[in-house]
């Protein structure tokens, strides 16, 4: 039976793509686009669907190019550095969108269907609460990093939750925490698992082994 695109046993969409960009770093656009194509191809193109949804929602929003760049840079620990390539976040997401849309069209022989309304609007306050609980540590880790500094990440995450989609904002929050190895306690991780369920996410989106879990943090 064909898998439903959101139930793929791992992180999904843009946050899932970010997870797969890792050391060794590359600043070659051809390599980066080929990597996006590989990600969209996974599970016979199933991964392309959520990737397309995420990029379409962000591109339809009022988030600026620098805000979108900050999200990408932080989510990938600058392992594909948009600044070094001379492009900004909105242009990069447009190219990702094109790759995902092409893969879906190839699979079904017609244009992808229009987006449904975001499914998680009622959970925005819960996701904002999780951002608030780690905001100080997250801002320090991202803006203050010695060689992968990215300013403005926390405000950009808040805007995604409020203006785009709480589900995507939650997944990007987890990805940035993991990318910068920000310490979190077991109680916090349990809260993420509890929030993932009503968002319709699999446990693997939270529990993929990438968190820096510190038992002493509670």
PDB file of N, CA and C in Angstrom, residues 120-202:
ATOM      1  N   UNK A 120      -3.160  22.784  11.673  1.00  0.00           N
ATOM      2  CA  UNK A 120      -2.820  22.860  13.093  1.00  0.00           C
ATOM      3  C   UNK A 120      -3.000  24.244  13.697  1.00  0.00           C
ATOM      4  N   UNK A 121      -3.862  25.079  13.138  1.00  0.00           N
ATOM      5  CA  UNK A 121      -4.002  26.440  13.632  1.00  0.00           C
ATOM      6  C   UNK A 121      -4.299  26.504  15.131  1.00  0.00           C
ATOM      7  N   UNK A 122      -5.100  25.583  15.633  1.00  0.00           N
ATOM      8  CA  UNK A 122      -5.483  25.609  17.033  1.00  0.00           C
ATOM      9  C   UNK A 122      -4.355  25.294  17.990  1.00  0.00           C
ATOM     10  N   UNK A 123      -3.215  24.855  17.473  1.00  0.00           N
ATOM     11  CA  UNK A 123      -2.077  24.492  18.324  1.00  0.00           C
ATOM     12  C   UNK A 123      -0.981  25.555  18.310  1.00  0.00           C
ATOM     13  N   UNK A 124      -1.265  26.708  17.733  1.00  0.00           N
ATOM     14  CA  UNK A 124      -0.247  27.754  17.638  1.00  0.00           C
ATOM     15  C   UNK A 124       0.268  28.178  19.012  1.00  0.00           C
ATOM     16  N   UNK A 125      -0.634  28.372  19.973  1.00  0.00           N
ATOM     17  CA  UNK A 125      -0.215  28.826  21.301  1.00  0.00           C
ATOM     18  C   UNK A 125       0.685  27.798  21.975  1.00  0.00           C
ATOM     19  N   UNK A 126       0.384  26.526  21.779  1.00  0.00           N
ATOM     20  CA  UNK A 126       1.215  25.480  22.379  1.00  0.00           C
ATOM     21  C   UNK A 126       2.622  25.496  21.785  1.00  0.00           C
ATOM     22  N   UNK A 127       2.717  25.665  20.467  1.00  0.00           N
ATOM     23  CA  UNK A 127       4.035  25.697  19.832  1.00  0.00           C
ATOM     24  C   UNK A 127       4.783  26.958  20.237  1.00  0.00           C
ATOM     25  N   UNK A 128       4.092  28.092  20.297  1.00  0.00           N
ATOM     26  CA  UNK A 128       4.741  29.322  20.757  1.00  0.00           C
ATOM     27  C   UNK A 128       5.265  29.170  22.183  1.00  0.00           C
ATOM     28  N   UNK A 129       4.526  28.444  23.010  1.00  0.00           N
ATOM     29  CA  UNK A 129       4.991  28.192  24.367  1.00  0.00           C
ATOM     30  C   UNK A 129       6.280  27.395  24.400  1.00  0.00           C
ATOM     31  N   UNK A 130       6.398  26.428  23.498  1.00  0.00           N
ATOM     32  CA  UNK A 130       7.633  25.644  23.436  1.00  0.00           C
ATOM     33  C   UNK A 130       8.808  26.496  22.944  1.00  0.00           C
ATOM     34  N   UNK A 131       8.540  27.397  22.013  1.00  0.00           N
ATOM     35  CA  UNK A 131       9.601  28.310  21.574  1.00  0.00           C
ATOM     36  C   UNK A 131      10.031  29.203  22.733  1.00  0.00           C
ATOM     37  N   UNK A 132       9.064  29.739  23.482  1.00  0.00           N
ATOM     38  CA  UNK A 132       9.378  30.623  24.601  1.00  0.00           C
ATOM     39  C   UNK A 132      10.222  29.916  25.657  1.00  0.00           C
ATOM     40  N   UNK A 133       9.968  28.629  25.860  1.00  0.00           N
ATOM     41  CA  UNK A 133      10.671  27.895  26.916  1.00  0.00           C
ATOM     42  C   UNK A 133      12.157  27.716  26.629  1.00  0.00           C
ATOM     43  N   UNK A 134      12.544  27.804  25.354  1.00  0.00           N
ATOM     44  CA  UNK A 134      13.964  27.613  25.004  1.00  0.00           C
ATOM     45  C   UNK A 134      14.535  28.832  24.296  1.00  0.00           C
ATOM     46  N   UNK A 135      13.770  29.931  24.234  1.00  0.00           N
ATOM     47  CA  UNK A 135      14.158  31.076  23.413  1.00  0.00           C
ATOM     48  C   UNK A 135      15.530  31.628  23.773  1.00  0.00           C
ATOM     49  N   UNK A 136      15.789  31.798  25.056  1.00  0.00           N
ATOM     50  CA  UNK A 136      17.064  32.394  25.468  1.00  0.00           C
ATOM     51  C   UNK A 136      18.242  31.497  25.087  1.00  0.00           C
ATOM     52  N   UNK A 137      18.134  30.214  25.376  1.00  0.00           N
ATOM     53  CA  UNK A 137      19.220  29.281  25.034  1.00  0.00           C
ATOM     54  C   UNK A 137      19.379  29.148  23.520  1.00  0.00           C
ATOM     55  N   UNK A 138      18.262  29.147  22.819  1.00  0.00           N
ATOM     56  CA  UNK A 138      18.317  28.979  21.364  1.00  0.00           C
ATOM     57  C   UNK A 138      18.935  30.203  20.693  1.00  0.00           C
ATOM     58  N   UNK A 139      18.549  31.391  21.148  1.00  0.00           N
ATOM     59  CA  UNK A 139      19.122  32.608  20.570  1.00  0.00           C
ATOM     60  C   UNK A 139      20.614  32.693  20.847  1.00  0.00           C
ATOM     61  N   UNK A 140      21.012  32.308  22.059  1.00  0.00           N
ATOM     62  CA  UNK A 140      22.436  32.310  22.390  1.00  0.00           C
ATOM     63  C   UNK A 140      23.211  31.326  21.532  1.00  0.00           C
ATOM     64  N   UNK A 141      22.643  30.141  21.317  1.00  0.00           N
ATOM     65  CA  UNK A 141      23.332  29.107  20.543  1.00  0.00           C
ATOM     66  C   UNK A 141      23.461  29.480  19.078  1.00  0.00           C
ATOM     67  N   UNK A 142      22.441  30.102  18.517  1.00  0.00           N
ATOM     68  CA  UNK A 142      22.446  30.401  17.081  1.00  0.00           C
ATOM     69  C   UNK A 142      23.185  31.707  16.778  1.00  0.00           C
ATOM     70  N   UNK A 143      22.771  32.787  17.412  1.00  0.00           N
ATOM     71  CA  UNK A 143      23.392  34.087  17.116  1.00  0.00           C
ATOM     72  C   UNK A 143      24.817  34.177  17.638  1.00  0.00           C
ATOM     73  N   UNK A 144      25.112  33.424  18.701  1.00  0.00           N
ATOM     74  CA  UNK A 144      26.428  33.535  19.319  1.00  0.00           C
ATOM     75  C   UNK A 144      27.410  32.453  18.944  1.00  0.00           C
ATOM     76  N   UNK A 145      27.078  31.613  17.971  1.00  0.00           N
ATOM     77  CA  UNK A 145      27.977  30.514  17.617  1.00  0.00           C
ATOM     78  C   UNK A 145      29.258  31.046  16.978  1.00  0.00           C
ATOM     79  N   UNK A 146      30.356  30.361  17.243  1.00  0.00           N
ATOM     80  CA  UNK A 146      31.659  30.877  16.817  1.00  0.00           C
ATOM     81  C   UNK A 146      31.875  30.813  15.314  1.00  0.00           C
ATOM     82  N   UNK A 147      31.314  29.808  14.624  1.00  0.00           N
ATOM     83  CA  UNK A 147      31.543  29.719  13.180  1.00  0.00           C
ATOM     84  C   UNK A 147      30.272  29.419  12.374  1.00  0.00           C
ATOM     85  N   UNK A 148      29.137  29.270  13.034  1.00  0.00           N
ATOM     86  CA  UNK A 148      27.876  29.048  12.319  1.00  0.00           C
ATOM     87  C   UNK A 148      26.802  29.978  12.861  1.00  0.00           C
ATOM     88  N   UNK A 149      27.182  31.240  13.090  1.00  0.00           N
ATOM     89  CA  UNK A 149      26.263  32.204  13.693  1.00  0.00           C
ATOM     90  C   UNK A 149      25.132  32.558  12.741  1.00  0.00           C
ATOM     91  N   UNK A 150      23.918  32.575  13.280  1.00  0.00           N
ATOM     92  CA  UNK A 150      22.728  32.989  12.523  1.00  0.00           C
ATOM     93  C   UNK A 150      21.866  33.842  13.459  1.00  0.00           C
ATOM     94  N   UNK A 151      21.779  35.142  13.225  1.00  0.00           N
ATOM     95  CA  UNK A 151      20.917  35.980  14.065  1.00  0.00           C
ATOM     96  C   UNK A 151      19.461  35.915  13.636  1.00  0.00           C
ATOM     97  N   UNK A 152      18.575  36.241  14.565  1.00  0.00           N
ATOM     98  CA  UNK A 152      17.162  36.397  14.233  1.00  0.00           C
ATOM     99  C   UNK A 152      16.367  35.119  14.079  1.00  0.00           C
ATOM    100  N   UNK A 153      16.862  34.014  14.593  1.00  0.00           N
ATOM    101  CA  UNK A 153      16.185  32.734  14.384  1.00  0.00           C
ATOM    102  C   UNK A 153      14.888  32.644  15.189  1.00  0.00           C
ATOM    103  N   UNK A 154      14.929  33.032  16.448  1.00  0.00           N
ATOM    104  CA  UNK A 154      13.746  32.895  17.300  1.00  0.00           C
ATOM    105  C   UNK A 154      12.579  33.731  16.786  1.00  0.00           C
ATOM    106  N   UNK A 155      12.765  35.008  16.431  1.00  0.00           N
ATOM    107  CA  UNK A 155      11.637  35.755  15.857  1.00  0.00           C
ATOM    108  C   UNK A 155      11.103  35.139  14.561  1.00  0.00           C
ATOM    109  N   UNK A 156      11.993  34.599  13.738  1.00  0.00           N
ATOM    110  CA  UNK A 156      11.544  33.969  12.484  1.00  0.00           C
ATOM    111  C   UNK A 156      10.713  32.731  12.771  1.00  0.00           C
ATOM    112  N   UNK A 157      11.103  31.939  13.763  1.00  0.00           N
ATOM    113  CA  UNK A 157      10.317  30.766  14.137  1.00  0.00           C
ATOM    114  C   UNK A 157       8.929  31.173  14.617  1.00  0.00           C
ATOM    115  N   UNK A 158       8.873  32.214  15.425  1.00  0.00           N
ATOM    116  CA  UNK A 158       7.571  32.682  15.916  1.00  0.00           C
ATOM    117  C   UNK A 158       6.679  33.095  14.745  1.00  0.00           C
ATOM    118  N   UNK A 159       7.243  33.764  13.767  1.00  0.00           N
ATOM    119  CA  UNK A 159       6.454  34.200  12.616  1.00  0.00           C
ATOM    120  C   UNK A 159       5.933  33.009  11.813  1.00  0.00           C
ATOM    121  N   UNK A 160       6.720  31.969  11.693  1.00  0.00           N
ATOM    122  CA  UNK A 160       6.244  30.778  10.985  1.00  0.00           C
ATOM    123  C   UNK A 160       5.028  30.203  11.704  1.00  0.00           C
ATOM    124  N   UNK A 161       5.107  30.114  13.015  1.00  0.00           N
ATOM    125  CA  UNK A 161       3.987  29.546  13.785  1.00  0.00           C
ATOM    126  C   UNK A 161       2.723  30.376  13.614  1.00  0.00           C
ATOM    127  N   UNK A 162       2.854  31.699  13.737  1.00  0.00           N
ATOM    128  CA  UNK A 162       1.685  32.584  13.729  1.00  0.00           C
ATOM    129  C   UNK A 162       1.159  32.825  12.316  1.00  0.00           C
ATOM    130  N   UNK A 163       2.068  33.038  11.365  1.00  0.00           N
ATOM    131  CA  UNK A 163       1.674  33.494  10.030  1.00  0.00           C
ATOM    132  C   UNK A 163       1.630  32.397   8.972  1.00  0.00           C
ATOM    133  N   UNK A 164       2.227  31.246   9.256  1.00  0.00           N
ATOM    134  CA  UNK A 164       2.323  30.200   8.225  1.00  0.00           C
ATOM    135  C   UNK A 164       1.629  28.923   8.681  1.00  0.00           C
ATOM    136  N   UNK A 165       2.211  28.217   9.652  1.00  0.00           N
ATOM    137  CA  UNK A 165       1.691  26.901  10.019  1.00  0.00           C
ATOM    138  C   UNK A 165       2.377  26.442  11.307  1.00  0.00           C
ATOM    139  N   UNK A 166       1.641  26.224  12.400  1.00  0.00           N
ATOM    140  CA  UNK A 166       2.260  25.755  13.638  1.00  0.00           C
ATOM    141  C   UNK A 166       3.009  24.433  13.482  1.00  0.00           C
ATOM    142  N   UNK A 167       2.505  23.545  12.640  1.00  0.00           N
ATOM    143  CA  UNK A 167       3.158  22.260  12.398  1.00  0.00           C
ATOM    144  C   UNK A 167       4.567  22.480  11.848  1.00  0.00           C
ATOM    145  N   UNK A 168       4.679  23.324  10.829  1.00  0.00           N
ATOM    146  CA  UNK A 168       5.987  23.612  10.249  1.00  0.00           C
ATOM    147  C   UNK A 168       6.872  24.341  11.252  1.00  0.00           C
ATOM    148  N   UNK A 169       6.295  25.299  11.989  1.00  0.00           N
ATOM    149  CA  UNK A 169       7.080  25.998  13.000  1.00  0.00           C
ATOM    150  C   UNK A 169       7.631  25.064  14.055  1.00  0.00           C
ATOM    151  N   UNK A 170       6.832  24.078  14.452  1.00  0.00           N
ATOM    152  CA  UNK A 170       7.273  23.098  15.441  1.00  0.00           C
ATOM    153  C   UNK A 170       8.417  22.246  14.889  1.00  0.00           C
ATOM    154  N   UNK A 171       8.264  21.763  13.662  1.00  0.00           N
ATOM    155  CA  UNK A 171       9.323  20.938  13.076  1.00  0.00           C
ATOM    156  C   UNK A 171      10.621  21.717  12.892  1.00  0.00           C
ATOM    157  N   UNK A 172      10.508  23.000  12.508  1.00  0.00           N
ATOM    158  CA  UNK A 172      11.713  23.816  12.358  1.00  0.00           C
ATOM    159  C   UNK A 172      12.359  24.101  13.705  1.00  0.00           C
ATOM    160  N   UNK A 173      11.546  24.310  14.740  1.00  0.00           N
ATOM    161  CA  UNK A 173      12.093  24.488  16.089  1.00  0.00           C
ATOM    162  C   UNK A 173      12.924  23.281  16.496  1.00  0.00           C
ATOM    163  N   UNK A 174      12.377  22.091  16.329  1.00  0.00           N
ATOM    164  CA  UNK A 174      13.108  20.879  16.698  1.00  0.00           C
ATOM    165  C   UNK A 174      14.395  20.757  15.900  1.00  0.00           C
ATOM    166  N   UNK A 175      14.324  21.065  14.616  1.00  0.00           N
ATOM    167  CA  UNK A 175      15.496  20.919  13.758  1.00  0.00           C
ATOM    168  C   UNK A 175      16.613  21.855  14.178  1.00  0.00           C
ATOM    169  N   UNK A 176      16.273  23.121  14.522  1.00  0.00           N
ATOM    170  CA  UNK A 176      17.313  24.069  14.936  1.00  0.00           C
ATOM    171  C   UNK A 176      17.902  23.661  16.283  1.00  0.00           C
ATOM    172  N   UNK A 177      17.063  23.234  17.210  1.00  0.00           N
ATOM    173  CA  UNK A 177      17.585  22.762  18.502  1.00  0.00           C
ATOM    174  C   UNK A 177      18.584  21.622  18.304  1.00  0.00           C
ATOM    175  N   UNK A 178      18.254  20.716  17.407  1.00  0.00           N
ATOM    176  CA  UNK A 178      19.137  19.575  17.152  1.00  0.00           C
ATOM    177  C   UNK A 178      20.397  20.001  16.403  1.00  0.00           C
ATOM    178  N   UNK A 179      20.256  20.886  15.439  1.00  0.00           N
ATOM    179  CA  UNK A 179      21.405  21.317  14.647  1.00  0.00           C
ATOM    180  C   UNK A 179      22.463  21.979  15.511  1.00  0.00           C
ATOM    181  N   UNK A 180      22.028  22.764  16.490  1.00  0.00           N
ATOM    182  CA  UNK A 180      22.967  23.483  17.352  1.00  0.00           C
ATOM    183  C   UNK A 180      23.232  22.756  18.673  1.00  0.00           C
ATOM    184  N   UNK A 181      22.711  21.543  18.786  1.00  0.00           N
ATOM    185  CA  UNK A 181      22.972  20.696  19.945  1.00  0.00           C
ATOM    186  C   UNK A 181      22.634  21.406  21.255  1.00  0.00           C
ATOM    187  N   UNK A 182      21.517  22.145  21.231  1.00  0.00           N
ATOM    188  CA  UNK A 182      21.079  22.870  22.421  1.00  0.00           C
ATOM    189  C   UNK A 182      20.611  21.869  23.472  1.00  0.00           C
ATOM    190  N   UNK A 183      21.133  21.931  24.703  1.00  0.00           N
ATOM    191  CA  UNK A 183      20.724  20.961  25.725  1.00  0.00           C
ATOM    192  C   UNK A 183      19.245  21.089  26.078  1.00  0.00           C
ATOM    193  N   UNK A 184      18.567  19.956  26.155  1.00  0.00           N
ATOM    194  CA  UNK A 184      17.179  19.909  26.606  1.00  0.00           C
ATOM    195  C   UNK A 184      17.042  18.765  27.601  1.00  0.00           C
ATOM    196  N   UNK A 185      16.083  18.897  28.505  1.00  0.00           N
ATOM    197  CA  UNK A 185      15.858  17.861  29.499  1.00  0.00           C
ATOM    198  C   UNK A 185      14.853  16.826  29.031  1.00  0.00           C
ATOM    199  N   UNK A 186      14.803  15.673  29.696  1.00  0.00           N
ATOM    200  CA  UNK A 186      13.834  14.621  29.331  1.00  0.00           C
ATOM    201  C   UNK A 186      12.388  15.091  29.385  1.00  0.00           C
ATOM    202  N   UNK A 187      12.062  15.974  30.340  1.00  0.00           N
ATOM    203  CA  UNK A 187      10.695  16.489  30.435  1.00  0.00           C
ATOM    204  C   UNK A 187      10.322  17.289  29.197  1.00  0.00           C
ATOM    205  N   UNK A 188      11.297  18.077  28.712  1.00  0.00           N
ATOM    206  CA  UNK A 188      11.050  18.869  27.491  1.00  0.00           C
ATOM    207  C   UNK A 188      10.828  17.948  26.290  1.00  0.00           C
ATOM    208  N   UNK A 189      11.636  16.904  26.179  1.00  0.00           N
ATOM    209  CA  UNK A 189      11.496  15.965  25.073  1.00  0.00           C
ATOM    210  C   UNK A 189      10.137  15.266  25.143  1.00  0.00           C
ATOM    211  N   UNK A 190       9.711  14.902  26.351  1.00  0.00           N
ATOM    212  CA  UNK A 190       8.395  14.278  26.516  1.00  0.00           C
ATOM    213  C   UNK A 190       7.290  15.231  26.078  1.00  0.00           C
ATOM    214  N   UNK A 191       7.457  16.530  26.362  1.00  0.00           N
ATOM    215  CA  UNK A 191       6.473  17.523  25.929  1.00  0.00           C
ATOM    216  C   UNK A 191       6.431  17.612  24.407  1.00  0.00           C
ATOM    217  N   UNK A 192       7.584  17.485  23.765  1.00  0.00           N
ATOM    218  CA  UNK A 192       7.616  17.511  22.297  1.00  0.00           C
ATOM    219  C   UNK A 192       6.888  16.306  21.721  1.00  0.00           C
ATOM    220  N   UNK A 193       7.077  15.143  22.310  1.00  0.00           N
ATOM    221  CA  UNK A 193       6.356  13.958  21.847  1.00  0.00           C
ATOM    222  C   UNK A 193       4.845  14.148  22.016  1.00  0.00           C
ATOM    223  N   UNK A 194       4.439  14.735  23.145  1.00  0.00           N
ATOM    224  CA  UNK A 194       3.012  14.939  23.407  1.00  0.00           C
ATOM    225  C   UNK A 194       2.404  15.920  22.414  1.00  0.00           C
ATOM    226  N   UNK A 195       3.171  16.919  21.988  1.00  0.00           N
ATOM    227  CA  UNK A 195       2.667  17.896  21.041  1.00  0.00           C
ATOM    228  C   UNK A 195       2.683  17.351  19.616  1.00  0.00           C
ATOM    229  N   UNK A 196       3.629  16.486  19.325  1.00  0.00           N
ATOM    230  CA  UNK A 196       3.721  15.924  17.976  1.00  0.00           C
ATOM    231  C   UNK A 196       2.467  15.137  17.608  1.00  0.00           C
ATOM    232  N   UNK A 197       1.892  14.446  18.581  1.00  0.00           N
ATOM    233  CA  UNK A 197       0.740  13.583  18.283  1.00  0.00           C
ATOM    234  C   UNK A 197      -0.451  14.360  17.732  1.00  0.00           C
ATOM    235  N   UNK A 198      -0.917  15.436  18.392  1.00  0.00           N
ATOM    236  CA  UNK A 198      -2.048  16.173  17.811  1.00  0.00           C
ATOM    237  C   UNK A 198      -1.685  16.908  16.526  1.00  0.00           C
ATOM    238  N   UNK A 199      -0.405  17.136  16.284  1.00  0.00           N
ATOM    239  CA  UNK A 199       0.024  17.738  15.033  1.00  0.00           C
ATOM    240  C   UNK A 199       0.043  16.724  13.888  1.00  0.00           C
ATOM    241  N   UNK A 200      -0.207  15.454  14.228  1.00  0.00           N
ATOM    242  CA  UNK A 200      -0.230  14.416  13.208  1.00  0.00           C
ATOM    243  C   UNK A 200       1.143  13.941  12.787  1.00  0.00           C
ATOM    244  N   UNK A 201       2.133  14.128  13.657  1.00  0.00           N
ATOM    245  CA  UNK A 201       3.508  13.753  13.335  1.00  0.00           C
ATOM    246  C   UNK A 201       3.878  12.436  14.001  1.00  0.00           C
ATOM    247  N   UNK A 202       4.738  11.693  13.354  1.00  0.00           N
ATOM    248  CA  UNK A 202       5.231  10.444  13.927  1.00  0.00           C
ATOM    249  C   UNK A 202       6.269  10.721  15.006  1.00  0.00           C
TER     250      UNK A 202
END
